[in-house]
Amino acid sequence: MMKKKSIFASKASLVLFLCQMISALDVPLDLSQPPTITRQSPKDYIVDPRENIVIQCEAKGKPPPSFSWTRNGTHFDIDKDAQVTMKPNSGTLVINIMNGGKAEAYEGVYQCTARNERGAAISNNIVIRPSRSPLWTKEKLEPNQVREGDSLVLHCRPPVGLPPPIIFWMDNAFQRLPQSERVSQGLNGDLYFSNVQPEDTREDYICYARFNHTQTIQQKQPISVKVFSMDSLNDTIAANLSDTDIYGAKPVTERQPVLLTPTGSTSTKVELRGNVLLLECIAAGLPTPVIRWIKEGGELPANRTFFENFKKTLKIIDVSEADSGNYKCIARNILGSTHHVISVTVKAAPYWITAPRNLVLSPGEDGTLICRANGNPKPNISWLANGVPIAIAPEDPSRKVDGDTIIFSHVQERSSAVYQCNASNEYGYLLANAFVNVLAEPPRILTPANKLYQVIADSPALLDCAYFGSPKPEIEWFKGVKGSILRGNEYVFHDNGTLEIPVAQKDSTGTYTCVARNELGKIQNEVQLEVKDPTMIIKQPEYKVIQRYGQVSFECIIKHDSTLLPTVIWLKDNGELPDDERFLVGKDNLTIMNVTDKDDGTYICIVNTTLDSVSASAVLTVVARPNPPFDLELTGQLERSVELSWIPGDENNSPITNFVIEYEDGLHEPGVWHYQTEVPGTQTTVQLKLSPYVNYSFRVIAVNEIGRSQPSEPSEQYLTKSANPDENPSNVQGIGSEPDNLVITWESLKGFQSNGPGLQYKVSWRQKDVDDEWTSVIVANVSKYIVSGTPTFVPYEIKVQALNDLGYAPEPSEVIGHSGEDLPMVAPGNVQVHVINSTLAKVHWDPVPLKTVRGHLQGYKVYYWKVQSLSRRSRRHVEKKILTFRGNKTFGMLPGLEPYSSYKLNVRVVNGKGEGPASPDKVFKTPEGVPSSPSFLKITNPTLDSLTLEWGSPTHPNGVLTSYILKFQPINNTHELGPLVEIRIPANESSLILKNLNYSTRYKFYFNAQTSVGSGSQITEEAVTIMDEAMASRQVDIATQGWFIGLMCAVALLILILLIVCFIRRNKGGKYPVKEKEDAHADPEIQPMKEDDGTFGEYRLFSFVSSAPF
């Protein structure tokens, strides 16, 4: 938000106003003129009787006026009163009270007269009255004994002071008595109770009267009020009280409204125009009545109507005749209503319509003085000349009185005088002085020569030409030294000589000439106008939300006229920035460090120059975690519930979303707080469920978007009564730790779940499916019991019941447990292996009898390991692998076997205790597979037409090698591949010399090994045969011939054309691949299997070194 104003515009408006006041009426003080009153005391002047009385009367004139006073209509000779002096060159009186004078002796009506040879001006009638603050009259105050629910009025009746005192009620501790719709102070100072309540009983209702003029406070004697409740009044008290004292002996009953003030159904009120109208209605009743105001036949005036004293007082400011009418107050409660009509009449003391103004005329001119006023009733207009009623004033042939107008014709110098107009009615009077000054003066310009005016572009420019002359001069304006007279709509010419340019532009800059002329002469004056660029805020501060203790910056970047020096001021909430080093004001920004809650508010950037001012503002909202709730209260305490209420703390500009309620058990876990519940942020009460035998304390945490508040102070403690346990332990289990025991465990109850002292557990068990009785034992507050001497792994029925000193919990549910397990007794039988392919086998076994498992069957484990490779014998590191098959599986798959190898395996059953004995080892062999790639391929000894190849046998032959396959093909300079040649090499060879190759040719080789199953992966290499030396020499000789160079260029051009054609036609040809795919030889017999099938089981690897040769 940005605001802009022109300082000059406001100043110019003031200058224009003053110039209009001058407007050829203010006579320069070096010229003869009648007196003009410039300052006087108010009409009704209340003075402090302890201080000197100063009655002001200042006036100007030429020659300087002399002063005299009247008191109560007769001449006041100040020379005869030593206590009275008149200030030098002034008419102001000083009455010395502080040195023995008494203010009461100088009460009266004073009027000042200022006189010189051209006339006499008079002041208003100034009524002097000393202020009074009398003491309260002594009175005997009887105690007020009132029945609950009745109305009551405590009378103040303050002493009559001057001016009237301000009334308020307080107690002995000088604390204001609280007021409300039920209890309030009336306009007359009395204290009204619509209905009394027991809390109104007190002995120190004191009415105070404050007299502002004397700065004193008087107090009435304390008033005692005793409120009786008839329901609780005993016979002894009733016997000592009369019926009158207690207003009868009926119980408290509701009553419909009755007006305490004003009385009756109608009343009248007269108020003067411009004053504040105050209307009051105060009603008794139970419940307390509510007051409503209406205006009959009309609306209450908008923007001027206010309700005070809990709507019991209607206030209308600046009343006018249009506010006259009937105003109705309506008092209503649930039992009915009553009303009162106040007829308001607005009268008016005289007020000006046209006040007479000073008149300056040249000899022989005509003029008028007009005095028009209004009022209710209509005021009487009377004229005085030099302070004397005009009817008995000296005759003046140029003067004619016509009601509210004096007409002057062909005036002469002797016509100069001061005329007074008096407009009066029963509510007051107006007195105005206006002189007629007859002068013959040539024009004079009062504005200084070459005065410089500076304004902002697009704002008004007001060029002053204050003047005086008699007769009144005519004013003309010119631009420039030889410019033409200014006319047109772009200029405004004011009567006081001011030239206004409503919208000044840059080209308005220049020299302006004002010319004033009358029949006695002519004069001119030049002024200068400069139009400046406006000041602008091009980047304004923006609304910011910041967390407490953060940092925030507001920007305020400006653009201004280069000839103006701006000053930037930052304000907070229209006041100065705090005197705090956290506030850093930069050239075009304001930074606030370590922001606190007090920094919340509106920040205003104000840019001032000598000509204009602009401002922009932004709001800073400081957010933080909420303050903790307070005033926690427990109500409605029951055995199993309580209501908790609280008052929320400050939300710190971020709404509270929810409240978290926590509790502490001071009996079982003191100092540990637990989560109880949470409620929405709009809720401040909650019904809480409680457990028996818990010493509860509660606290509340408020939560908003910023975070959690600190916890509130704990509530009062609430100890619930003991009771039987409501619940039994949870998670009851029976699992043996040894083959001959049963370990019964459970989760113990929390402290607050015990419901009472002496928490114990009744542990019961019996063997399932056996006709046995329950065996029970009562144990202390533990969580485990061990039953010894049980059979191995048999099922048991188990139950655990809580009990305390008051009794047992409900009957618990039964759970099934088992006594301890032992290792399985037998190994799986009939183990069979079916080899699927060279890397996969399937194993089968018969399940063991469940009785021999002696525990929970968890599954079977297959141990298998490679004994030797069938293709070669060597010492090797044995890796023993384990696959686990969950549940009652009878088969499984063994993946990842090596081809052409001998394996062994065995199978074992598994329970919770461990593994059983292993089945006899089963031997199986895997068939041959394809070999891995040769371990290396090297190409050496290149010649003109041969290359030597050397290789290593495959690392994993996976069978008996039958041969090697070599494939090769030439590659030309464009990476095109030639014909592919294949050679089969015996398996026992490790090198080969290739002959009859082309010289200087690159070849690509593909090499792999074979078994009876097929070919293995291949490796590739490239090599180049060498170039013939003689041919190379001849090629060099030819290359140096010009004809050969030309031929080669032609061939190259032809090849380029062919390549372009081929590219366009997208001819396909054998291209040399960057990388060829290697053969993938996956065993087609191996198919993916689902994980949950259990076929492959869980894989584990063991390794050991075998001493046997493979």
Short mmCIF file of N, CA, C and O in Angstrom, two decimals, residues 486-573:
data_model
loop_
_atom_site.label_atom_id
_atom_site.label_comp_id
_atom_site.label_asym_id
_atom_site.label_seq_id
_atom_site.Cartn_x
_atom_site.Cartn_y
_atom_site.Cartn_z
N LEU A 486 -1.76 36.09 -19.52
CA LEU A 486 -2.20 34.70 -19.36
C LEU A 486 -3.72 34.67 -19.31
O LEU A 486 -4.36 35.38 -18.54
N ARG A 487 -4.29 33.81 -20.15
CA ARG A 487 -5.73 33.57 -20.17
C ARG A 487 -5.97 32.09 -20.46
O ARG A 487 -5.06 31.38 -20.85
N GLY A 488 -7.18 31.66 -20.34
CA GLY A 488 -7.52 30.30 -20.73
C GLY A 488 -7.86 29.42 -19.55
O GLY A 488 -7.69 29.78 -18.39
N ASN A 489 -8.34 28.21 -19.92
CA ASN A 489 -8.80 27.28 -18.89
C ASN A 489 -7.68 26.64 -18.10
O ASN A 489 -7.93 26.02 -17.07
N GLU A 490 -6.44 26.73 -18.63
CA GLU A 490 -5.36 26.09 -17.91
C GLU A 490 -4.89 26.92 -16.72
O GLU A 490 -3.96 26.50 -16.02
N TYR A 491 -5.48 28.06 -16.49
CA TYR A 491 -5.09 28.91 -15.37
C TYR A 491 -6.34 29.27 -14.56
O TYR A 491 -7.45 29.39 -15.10
N VAL A 492 -6.14 29.47 -13.25
CA VAL A 492 -7.20 29.95 -12.37
C VAL A 492 -6.67 31.21 -11.68
O VAL A 492 -5.59 31.18 -11.08
N PHE A 493 -7.46 32.31 -11.76
CA PHE A 493 -7.05 33.58 -11.18
C PHE A 493 -7.92 33.85 -9.95
O PHE A 493 -9.14 34.01 -10.05
N HIS A 494 -7.28 33.88 -8.78
CA HIS A 494 -7.99 34.06 -7.52
C HIS A 494 -8.09 35.55 -7.18
O HIS A 494 -7.25 36.36 -7.59
N ASP A 495 -9.15 35.91 -6.40
CA ASP A 495 -9.40 37.30 -6.05
C ASP A 495 -8.26 37.91 -5.25
O ASP A 495 -8.06 39.12 -5.25
N ASN A 496 -7.52 37.07 -4.53
CA ASN A 496 -6.43 37.61 -3.71
C ASN A 496 -5.14 37.80 -4.52
O ASN A 496 -4.09 38.09 -3.95
N GLY A 497 -5.21 37.61 -5.85
CA GLY A 497 -4.06 37.82 -6.71
C GLY A 497 -3.30 36.57 -7.04
O GLY A 497 -2.40 36.58 -7.89
N THR A 498 -3.60 35.45 -6.41
CA THR A 498 -2.86 34.21 -6.66
C THR A 498 -3.19 33.65 -8.03
O THR A 498 -4.37 33.58 -8.43
N LEU A 499 -2.14 33.21 -8.74
CA LEU A 499 -2.29 32.51 -10.00
C LEU A 499 -2.16 31.01 -9.71
O LEU A 499 -1.16 30.58 -9.15
N GLU A 500 -3.14 30.24 -10.12
CA GLU A 500 -3.11 28.78 -9.92
C GLU A 500 -2.96 28.09 -11.27
O GLU A 500 -3.73 28.36 -12.21
N ILE A 501 -1.96 27.22 -11.35
CA ILE A 501 -1.81 26.31 -12.50
C ILE A 501 -2.24 24.95 -11.98
O ILE A 501 -1.50 24.29 -11.26
N PRO A 502 -3.46 24.50 -12.31
CA PRO A 502 -3.99 23.29 -11.67
C PRO A 502 -3.12 22.06 -11.86
O PRO A 502 -2.97 21.27 -10.93
N VAL A 503 -2.54 21.90 -13.07
CA VAL A 503 -1.70 20.73 -13.32
C VAL A 503 -0.39 21.23 -13.93
O VAL A 503 -0.29 21.43 -15.14
N ALA A 504 0.59 21.46 -13.09
CA ALA A 504 1.86 21.99 -13.57
C ALA A 504 2.65 20.88 -14.28
O ALA A 504 2.70 19.75 -13.80
N GLN A 505 3.24 21.24 -15.43
CA GLN A 505 4.07 20.32 -16.18
C GLN A 505 5.50 20.85 -16.21
O GLN A 505 5.78 21.96 -15.75
N LYS A 506 6.40 20.01 -16.75
CA LYS A 506 7.80 20.43 -16.80
C LYS A 506 7.97 21.72 -17.60
O LYS A 506 8.79 22.57 -17.27
N ASP A 507 7.14 21.89 -18.67
CA ASP A 507 7.27 23.10 -19.49
C ASP A 507 6.62 24.31 -18.82
O ASP A 507 6.65 25.42 -19.38
N SER A 508 6.02 24.11 -17.64
CA SER A 508 5.49 25.26 -16.90
C SER A 508 6.59 26.03 -16.19
O SER A 508 6.34 27.12 -15.66
N THR A 509 7.79 25.46 -16.14
CA THR A 509 8.92 26.13 -15.49
C THR A 509 9.21 27.46 -16.18
O THR A 509 9.14 27.58 -17.41
N GLY A 510 9.49 28.50 -15.39
CA GLY A 510 9.85 29.79 -15.97
C GLY A 510 9.58 30.96 -15.04
O GLY A 510 9.30 30.78 -13.84
N THR A 511 9.64 32.18 -15.61
CA THR A 511 9.42 33.42 -14.87
C THR A 511 8.00 33.90 -15.13
O THR A 511 7.55 33.94 -16.28
N TYR A 512 7.31 34.29 -14.05
CA TYR A 512 5.94 34.80 -14.16
C TYR A 512 5.92 36.21 -13.56
O TYR A 512 6.53 36.47 -12.52
N THR A 513 5.18 37.11 -14.23
CA THR A 513 5.11 38.51 -13.83
C THR A 513 3.69 38.85 -13.43
O THR A 513 2.73 38.58 -14.18
N CYS A 514 3.56 39.45 -12.24
CA CYS A 514 2.26 39.90 -11.73
C CYS A 514 2.23 41.43 -11.84
O CYS A 514 3.16 42.10 -11.37
N VAL A 515 1.17 41.99 -12.42
CA VAL A 515 1.01 43.45 -12.57
C VAL A 515 -0.26 43.87 -11.83
O VAL A 515 -1.33 43.31 -12.07
N ALA A 516 -0.12 44.87 -10.90
CA ALA A 516 -1.27 45.43 -10.17
C ALA A 516 -1.41 46.90 -10.55
O ALA A 516 -0.43 47.65 -10.50
N ARG A 517 -2.62 47.33 -10.89
CA ARG A 517 -2.82 48.73 -11.29
C ARG A 517 -4.18 49.21 -10.81
O ARG A 517 -5.14 48.47 -10.73
N ASN A 518 -4.20 50.49 -10.37
CA ASN A 518 -5.46 51.21 -10.14
C ASN A 518 -5.28 52.62 -10.67
O ASN A 518 -4.26 52.95 -11.28
N GLU A 519 -6.23 53.50 -10.39
CA GLU A 519 -6.18 54.83 -10.99
C GLU A 519 -5.06 55.68 -10.42
O GLU A 519 -4.73 56.74 -10.98
N LEU A 520 -4.44 55.22 -9.33
CA LEU A 520 -3.36 55.99 -8.73
C LEU A 520 -1.98 55.47 -9.13
O LEU A 520 -0.97 56.05 -8.73
N GLY A 521 -1.91 54.33 -9.86
CA GLY A 521 -0.59 53.87 -10.26
C GLY A 521 -0.59 52.42 -10.69
O GLY A 521 -1.63 51.74 -10.78
N LYS A 522 0.65 51.92 -10.96
CA LYS A 522 0.84 50.54 -11.43
C LYS A 522 2.15 50.03 -10.85
O LYS A 522 3.12 50.78 -10.70
N ILE A 523 2.21 48.70 -10.55
CA ILE A 523 3.43 48.07 -10.04
C ILE A 523 3.44 46.63 -10.50
O ILE A 523 2.38 46.03 -10.76
N GLN A 524 4.65 46.05 -10.66
CA GLN A 524 4.73 44.65 -11.08
C GLN A 524 5.79 43.92 -10.24
O GLN A 524 6.66 44.54 -9.63
N ASN A 525 5.70 42.58 -10.28
CA ASN A 525 6.62 41.74 -9.51
C ASN A 525 6.83 40.42 -10.26
O ASN A 525 5.89 39.90 -10.88
N GLU A 526 8.04 39.91 -10.23
CA GLU A 526 8.36 38.65 -10.89
C GLU A 526 8.59 37.56 -9.84
O GLU A 526 9.18 37.80 -8.80
N VAL A 527 8.09 36.37 -10.19
CA VAL A 527 8.35 35.18 -9.36
C VAL A 527 8.83 34.07 -10.29
O VAL A 527 8.58 34.09 -11.50
N GLN A 528 9.52 33.07 -9.70
CA GLN A 528 10.10 31.96 -10.48
C GLN A 528 9.39 30.66 -10.10
O GLN A 528 9.08 30.41 -8.94
N LEU A 529 9.16 29.82 -11.13
CA LEU A 529 8.52 28.51 -10.91
C LEU A 529 9.44 27.42 -11.47
O LEU A 529 9.88 27.51 -12.62
N GLU A 530 9.71 26.41 -10.63
CA GLU A 530 10.44 25.22 -11.05
C GLU A 530 9.56 24.00 -10.80
O GLU A 530 9.01 23.83 -9.72
N VAL A 531 9.43 23.13 -11.83
CA VAL A 531 8.61 21.92 -11.74
C VAL A 531 9.54 20.71 -11.67
O VAL A 531 10.39 20.53 -12.56
N LYS A 532 9.41 19.89 -10.62
CA LYS A 532 10.31 18.77 -10.36
C LYS A 532 9.60 17.44 -10.64
O LYS A 532 8.37 17.33 -10.60
N ASP A 533 10.44 16.42 -10.91
CA ASP A 533 9.90 15.06 -11.06
C ASP A 533 9.41 14.55 -9.71
O ASP A 533 10.02 14.81 -8.66
N PRO A 534 8.32 13.79 -9.72
CA PRO A 534 7.79 13.28 -8.45
C PRO A 534 8.68 12.18 -7.87
O PRO A 534 9.38 11.46 -8.58
N THR A 535 8.63 12.07 -6.58
CA THR A 535 9.32 10.98 -5.88
C THR A 535 8.44 9.74 -5.92
O THR A 535 7.23 9.83 -5.68
N MET A 536 9.05 8.59 -6.23
CA MET A 536 8.28 7.35 -6.34
C MET A 536 9.01 6.23 -5.60
O MET A 536 10.24 6.21 -5.55
N ILE A 537 8.23 5.32 -5.05
CA ILE A 537 8.78 4.09 -4.48
C ILE A 537 8.60 3.00 -5.52
O ILE A 537 7.47 2.57 -5.79
N ILE A 538 9.70 2.59 -6.15
CA ILE A 538 9.58 1.63 -7.26
C ILE A 538 9.61 0.19 -6.77
O ILE A 538 9.23 -0.72 -7.52
N LYS A 539 10.04 -0.06 -5.56
CA LYS A 539 9.93 -1.40 -4.96
C LYS A 539 9.48 -1.22 -3.53
O LYS A 539 10.22 -0.73 -2.69
N GLN A 540 8.24 -1.61 -3.27
CA GLN A 540 7.63 -1.37 -1.97
C GLN A 540 7.88 -2.54 -1.03
O GLN A 540 8.11 -3.67 -1.46
N PRO A 541 7.83 -2.29 0.29
CA PRO A 541 7.90 -3.40 1.25
C PRO A 541 6.70 -4.32 1.07
O PRO A 541 5.61 -3.88 0.69
N GLU A 542 6.90 -5.60 1.33
CA GLU A 542 5.87 -6.59 1.13
C GLU A 542 5.51 -7.28 2.44
O GLU A 542 6.33 -7.34 3.37
N TYR A 543 4.30 -7.79 2.47
CA TYR A 543 3.79 -8.51 3.65
C TYR A 543 4.70 -9.69 3.97
O TYR A 543 5.07 -10.47 3.08
N LYS A 544 5.06 -9.83 5.23
CA LYS A 544 5.97 -10.90 5.63
C LYS A 544 5.38 -11.66 6.83
O LYS A 544 4.80 -11.05 7.73
N VAL A 545 5.57 -12.96 6.79
CA VAL A 545 5.26 -13.82 7.94
C VAL A 545 6.57 -14.48 8.34
O VAL A 545 7.23 -15.12 7.52
N ILE A 546 6.98 -14.32 9.59
CA ILE A 546 8.28 -14.79 10.04
C ILE A 546 8.12 -15.48 11.38
O ILE A 546 7.31 -15.06 12.21
N GLN A 547 8.89 -16.53 11.56
CA GLN A 547 8.86 -17.20 12.86
C GLN A 547 9.69 -16.42 13.87
O GLN A 547 10.65 -15.73 13.52
N ARG A 548 9.29 -16.55 15.12
CA ARG A 548 10.00 -15.89 16.21
C ARG A 548 11.49 -16.27 16.18
O ARG A 548 11.86 -17.39 15.88
N TYR A 549 12.32 -15.26 16.42
CA TYR A 549 13.79 -15.36 16.44
C TYR A 549 14.40 -15.48 15.04
O TYR A 549 15.59 -15.72 14.92
N GLY A 550 13.58 -15.29 14.00
CA GLY A 550 14.11 -15.28 12.64
C GLY A 550 14.59 -13.89 12.25
O GLY A 550 14.68 -12.96 13.07
N GLN A 551 14.90 -13.71 10.98
CA GLN A 551 15.36 -12.43 10.43
C GLN A 551 14.48 -12.06 9.26
O GLN A 551 14.10 -12.91 8.45
N VAL A 552 14.15 -10.77 9.14
CA VAL A 552 13.27 -10.32 8.07
C VAL A 552 13.76 -8.98 7.55
O VAL A 552 14.36 -8.19 8.29
N SER A 553 13.53 -8.75 6.26
CA SER A 553 13.94 -7.49 5.63
C SER A 553 12.78 -6.94 4.82
O SER A 553 12.05 -7.67 4.16
N PHE A 554 12.62 -5.61 4.88
CA PHE A 554 11.66 -4.89 4.06
C PHE A 554 12.45 -3.98 3.12
O PHE A 554 13.35 -3.25 3.55
N GLU A 555 12.09 -4.01 1.84
CA GLU A 555 12.76 -3.16 0.87
C GLU A 555 11.94 -1.90 0.61
O GLU A 555 10.71 -1.91 0.67
N CYS A 556 12.66 -0.81 0.29
CA CYS A 556 11.99 0.45 -0.06
C CYS A 556 12.94 1.19 -1.01
O CYS A 556 13.74 2.02 -0.58
N ILE A 557 12.85 0.85 -2.30
CA ILE A 557 13.74 1.43 -3.30
C ILE A 557 13.01 2.58 -3.98
O ILE A 557 11.85 2.43 -4.41
N ILE A 558 13.67 3.74 -4.08
CA ILE A 558 12.99 4.97 -4.53
C ILE A 558 13.64 5.52 -5.79
O ILE A 558 14.79 5.20 -6.14
N LYS A 559 12.87 6.36 -6.46
CA LYS A 559 13.33 7.14 -7.61
C LYS A 559 12.88 8.58 -7.36
O LYS A 559 11.72 8.80 -6.98
N HIS A 560 13.78 9.58 -7.59
CA HIS A 560 13.44 10.95 -7.24
C HIS A 560 14.12 11.92 -8.19
O HIS A 560 15.03 11.56 -8.97
N ASP A 561 13.68 13.18 -8.12
CA ASP A 561 14.30 14.24 -8.91
C ASP A 561 15.74 14.45 -8.44
O ASP A 561 16.00 14.49 -7.23
N SER A 562 16.63 14.60 -9.42
CA SER A 562 18.06 14.68 -9.06
C SER A 562 18.40 15.93 -8.26
O SER A 562 19.43 15.98 -7.59
N THR A 563 17.55 16.96 -8.33
CA THR A 563 17.84 18.20 -7.60
C THR A 563 17.27 18.19 -6.18
O THR A 563 17.47 19.14 -5.43
N LEU A 564 16.53 17.15 -5.84
CA LEU A 564 15.93 17.06 -4.51
C LEU A 564 16.67 16.02 -3.69
O LEU A 564 17.08 14.97 -4.20
N LEU A 565 16.83 16.29 -2.42
CA LEU A 565 17.52 15.38 -1.52
C LEU A 565 16.48 14.66 -0.66
O LEU A 565 15.87 15.26 0.23
N PRO A 566 16.26 13.37 -0.94
CA PRO A 566 15.24 12.65 -0.16
C PRO A 566 15.78 12.17 1.19
O PRO A 566 16.98 11.92 1.35
N THR A 567 14.90 12.05 2.12
CA THR A 567 15.21 11.41 3.40
C THR A 567 14.20 10.29 3.61
O THR A 567 13.00 10.46 3.36
N VAL A 568 14.70 9.13 4.04
CA VAL A 568 13.86 7.95 4.23
C VAL A 568 13.70 7.71 5.73
O VAL A 568 14.68 7.67 6.47
N ILE A 569 12.47 7.59 6.15
CA ILE A 569 12.15 7.35 7.56
C ILE A 569 11.32 6.08 7.64
O ILE A 569 10.39 5.89 6.85
N TRP A 570 11.66 5.22 8.57
CA TRP A 570 10.88 4.01 8.83
C TRP A 570 10.10 4.18 10.13
O TRP A 570 10.65 4.63 11.13
N LEU A 571 8.83 3.84 10.09
CA LEU A 571 7.97 3.90 11.27
C LEU A 571 7.40 2.51 11.54
O LEU A 571 7.27 1.69 10.63
N LYS A 572 7.05 2.30 12.78
CA LYS A 572 6.34 1.08 13.17
C LYS A 572 5.04 1.50 13.84
O LYS A 572 5.04 2.21 14.83
N ASP A 573 3.93 1.06 13.22
CA ASP A 573 2.60 1.40 13.75
C ASP A 573 2.46 2.90 13.96
O ASP A 573 1.98 3.37 15.00
#
